[in-house]
Amino acid sequence: MPMRIRYSLERVDSPGARRDLAPGRYVLGRDPSCDVVIAADGISRRHAELEVLEDRGIAIRDLGSRNGTRVNDQPIRAGAWSGDVVLRLAATRLVLRERSPGLDEIAASHGGAVPSSPTESADRPVQPTNLVTLGRQLAAIARDTLGGTSSPRTPGVDELLARWREVLACSAIRLVRRDGGAVIAAAGNVEDHGVVVAEDEQVLVEVVGAEPLARAALADLARALLVFGIPMLATGPPSARLARSVVPAGPVASANPAMRETTERLARVAAAPISILLLGETGVGKDVLARFIHSSSPRHEGPYLAINCAALPRDLLEAELFGVERGAATGVEARSGLFERASGGTLFLDEIGDTGADLQVRLLRALEDGSVHRIGGQRAVPIDVRVIAATNRDLRKEIEAGRFRLDLFHRLAGFVAAVPPLRARREDIVPLVLHFYRSMLQAIGRSSPGITSAALAALASWSWPGNIRELRQVVEGAVALLDDGEALDLMHLPPEIAGDAPRRDDLTLERRLFAAERDALVTALAAAGGQHARAWRLLGVGKTSFYKKLREHELMRGDDCNG
């Protein structure tokens, strides 16, 4: 059953401070080891215990405090209540507010596991409740078991999987070959249907009957093992493993078919010694793709350097790219440029469409000649650089307007990839939210039980004009607002995003289908120029059905024929 926020705990004398409570036990007191630490006069070291019940309500017990516990102004030793409760510990007043079910549900835990359809559960629950702790346990078992010497066929891997299965309290873990599904190593029943938690081109890591937290911990560790080629998952020599590890976890991974195809094509093109041009809106992640291309190429051990061509004045940009010879100006010492320093690796020229005519000529000459002249220098310096360029401009229109050179375009466009905006790949929004959410929590050292369904629905429905850059900024800003132990909710999001959140009723399949049907009718009428007969043929429905739907969606005009 997915974890839910059942209660929120608010301290009256600290407005805005809130702690979200999922089902479980919480000790309140002055001692730092308490689940909820309250540093106030009269509070005992361990003052009281709350138990948020699974179904509904809350149990409260005084732990022998010196100054007593009161509920709704009545002194208590122990009892159970439902609804909102005013709790007083000594002189400190707290309010326990019961959360209504629905969109307050934790849709994504700190581990990033989004609740899915019920799966087989193990007989005993996973004991560790902290994803980091669980991941460290699994990693320690891997180090102890393998010792860096095992291969998939050795007994060490079976032992490793058995110990992982025990810690995760799941039915089975197995390594399976993609080509044919042959089991390489396993612990547990190999016949049961499993969930793939990590994969590369040859190996699938599957788990059966694990809780979401356990799946998340195993997924993170398994992906790391795949990417770094740990011997456990080796299926070839180290060089082959490195060549296969071309899709790192994080923002490059995508569930969108168009984005996946773009990434896969770039991974193949990365091996060829040609320039690549990335096209897409600002903030769409072109810089991330450029790094991905570099790491996927034979130049991955060489330097990767990047510059935003729109961020510097022309003279300074030219000096940064091509370098400066000693004496080019008074007091100037010799300095190599990015083309020289990136030799043997990759140079990423972001916002190439913002460069001026003079710089375009120098760039073209450098790409054609394979050498550069430093500013003030006479000697040609040979370079060996893979150039990746990117722009948010329509370069063909820029060429027609005389603002960009056609010959430079052809030099840069050995392969052209268009990066779809985030609004066109909505299936990527939630994974990106979880990625930025986890990263920011780790960066600021804060704990949080997860993200509510309401917040996740608001983030998923926003148009994201600033693309991934805007999404990252919003999520990191929301996490920075969290109190320790608080879930990310609507109130942490910018007002324009929180205010545009879909209501719970709008998320039903019936409402979604109704809205989609209306959109299809409107689109067909527009495409048909208002001609009904043509519109119903475009929709693939009959005349009677067409007019029935027009009436249902209140799209009929007074002069429309109903057939």
Short mmCIF file of N, CA and C in Angstrom, two decimals, residues 256 280-282 284 419-429 432 459-468 470:
data_model
loop_
_atom_site.label_atom_id
_atom_site.label_comp_id
_atom_site.label_asym_id
_atom_site.label_seq_id
_atom_site.Cartn_x
_atom_site.Cartn_y
_atom_site.Cartn_z
N ASN A 256 10.32 9.06 -23.60
CA ASN A 256 9.68 9.57 -24.81
C ASN A 256 10.28 8.91 -26.05
N GLY A 280 17.36 23.14 -30.62
CA GLY A 280 16.30 23.04 -29.61
C GLY A 280 16.17 24.31 -28.82
N GLU A 281 15.04 24.43 -28.13
CA GLU A 281 14.77 25.63 -27.34
C GLU A 281 15.76 25.79 -26.19
N THR A 282 15.84 26.98 -25.68
CA THR A 282 16.68 27.25 -24.51
C THR A 282 16.22 26.40 -23.33
N VAL A 284 16.51 23.14 -22.94
CA VAL A 284 15.97 21.81 -23.27
C VAL A 284 16.95 20.69 -22.95
N VAL A 419 16.22 18.47 -30.58
CA VAL A 419 15.88 18.03 -29.23
C VAL A 419 14.47 18.52 -28.90
N PRO A 420 13.51 17.62 -28.68
CA PRO A 420 12.12 18.05 -28.43
C PRO A 420 12.01 18.79 -27.11
N PRO A 421 11.12 19.79 -27.04
CA PRO A 421 10.92 20.51 -25.78
C PRO A 421 10.25 19.62 -24.75
N LEU A 422 10.32 20.03 -23.50
CA LEU A 422 9.79 19.20 -22.42
C LEU A 422 8.27 19.02 -22.54
N ARG A 423 7.56 20.02 -23.05
CA ARG A 423 6.10 19.90 -23.17
C ARG A 423 5.71 18.84 -24.19
N ALA A 424 6.65 18.45 -25.08
CA ALA A 424 6.38 17.41 -26.07
C ALA A 424 6.81 16.04 -25.57
N ARG A 425 7.39 15.96 -24.38
CA ARG A 425 7.83 14.69 -23.81
C ARG A 425 7.43 14.63 -22.34
N ARG A 426 6.12 14.72 -22.11
CA ARG A 426 5.60 14.82 -20.75
C ARG A 426 5.90 13.59 -19.91
N GLU A 427 6.12 12.45 -20.55
CA GLU A 427 6.45 11.25 -19.79
C GLU A 427 7.79 11.36 -19.09
N ASP A 428 8.60 12.39 -19.45
CA ASP A 428 9.90 12.58 -18.80
C ASP A 428 9.83 13.50 -17.60
N ILE A 429 8.70 14.19 -17.42
CA ILE A 429 8.64 15.21 -16.37
C ILE A 429 8.81 14.59 -14.99
N LEU A 432 12.32 13.34 -14.17
CA LEU A 432 13.22 14.47 -13.97
C LEU A 432 12.96 15.15 -12.63
N LEU A 459 3.12 19.66 -11.28
CA LEU A 459 4.37 19.72 -12.05
C LEU A 459 4.20 19.06 -13.41
N ALA A 460 3.46 17.96 -13.45
CA ALA A 460 3.30 17.23 -14.71
C ALA A 460 2.40 17.97 -15.69
N SER A 461 1.51 18.83 -15.20
CA SER A 461 0.57 19.50 -16.09
C SER A 461 1.03 20.88 -16.53
N TRP A 462 2.11 21.41 -15.95
CA TRP A 462 2.61 22.74 -16.31
C TRP A 462 3.24 22.71 -17.70
N SER A 463 3.21 23.84 -18.39
CA SER A 463 3.67 23.87 -19.80
C SER A 463 5.19 23.94 -19.93
N TRP A 464 5.91 24.35 -18.90
CA TRP A 464 7.38 24.42 -18.88
C TRP A 464 7.97 25.16 -20.07
N PRO A 465 7.64 26.46 -20.19
CA PRO A 465 8.25 27.24 -21.29
C PRO A 465 9.76 27.32 -21.18
N GLY A 466 10.29 27.19 -19.96
CA GLY A 466 11.75 27.21 -19.79
C GLY A 466 12.38 25.84 -19.84
N ASN A 467 11.56 24.81 -20.15
CA ASN A 467 12.04 23.44 -20.33
C ASN A 467 12.74 22.89 -19.09
N ILE A 468 13.75 22.02 -19.27
CA ILE A 468 14.36 21.31 -18.15
C ILE A 468 15.03 22.28 -17.18
N GLU A 470 14.03 25.28 -16.36
CA GLU A 470 12.99 25.82 -15.49
C GLU A 470 12.51 24.76 -14.49
#
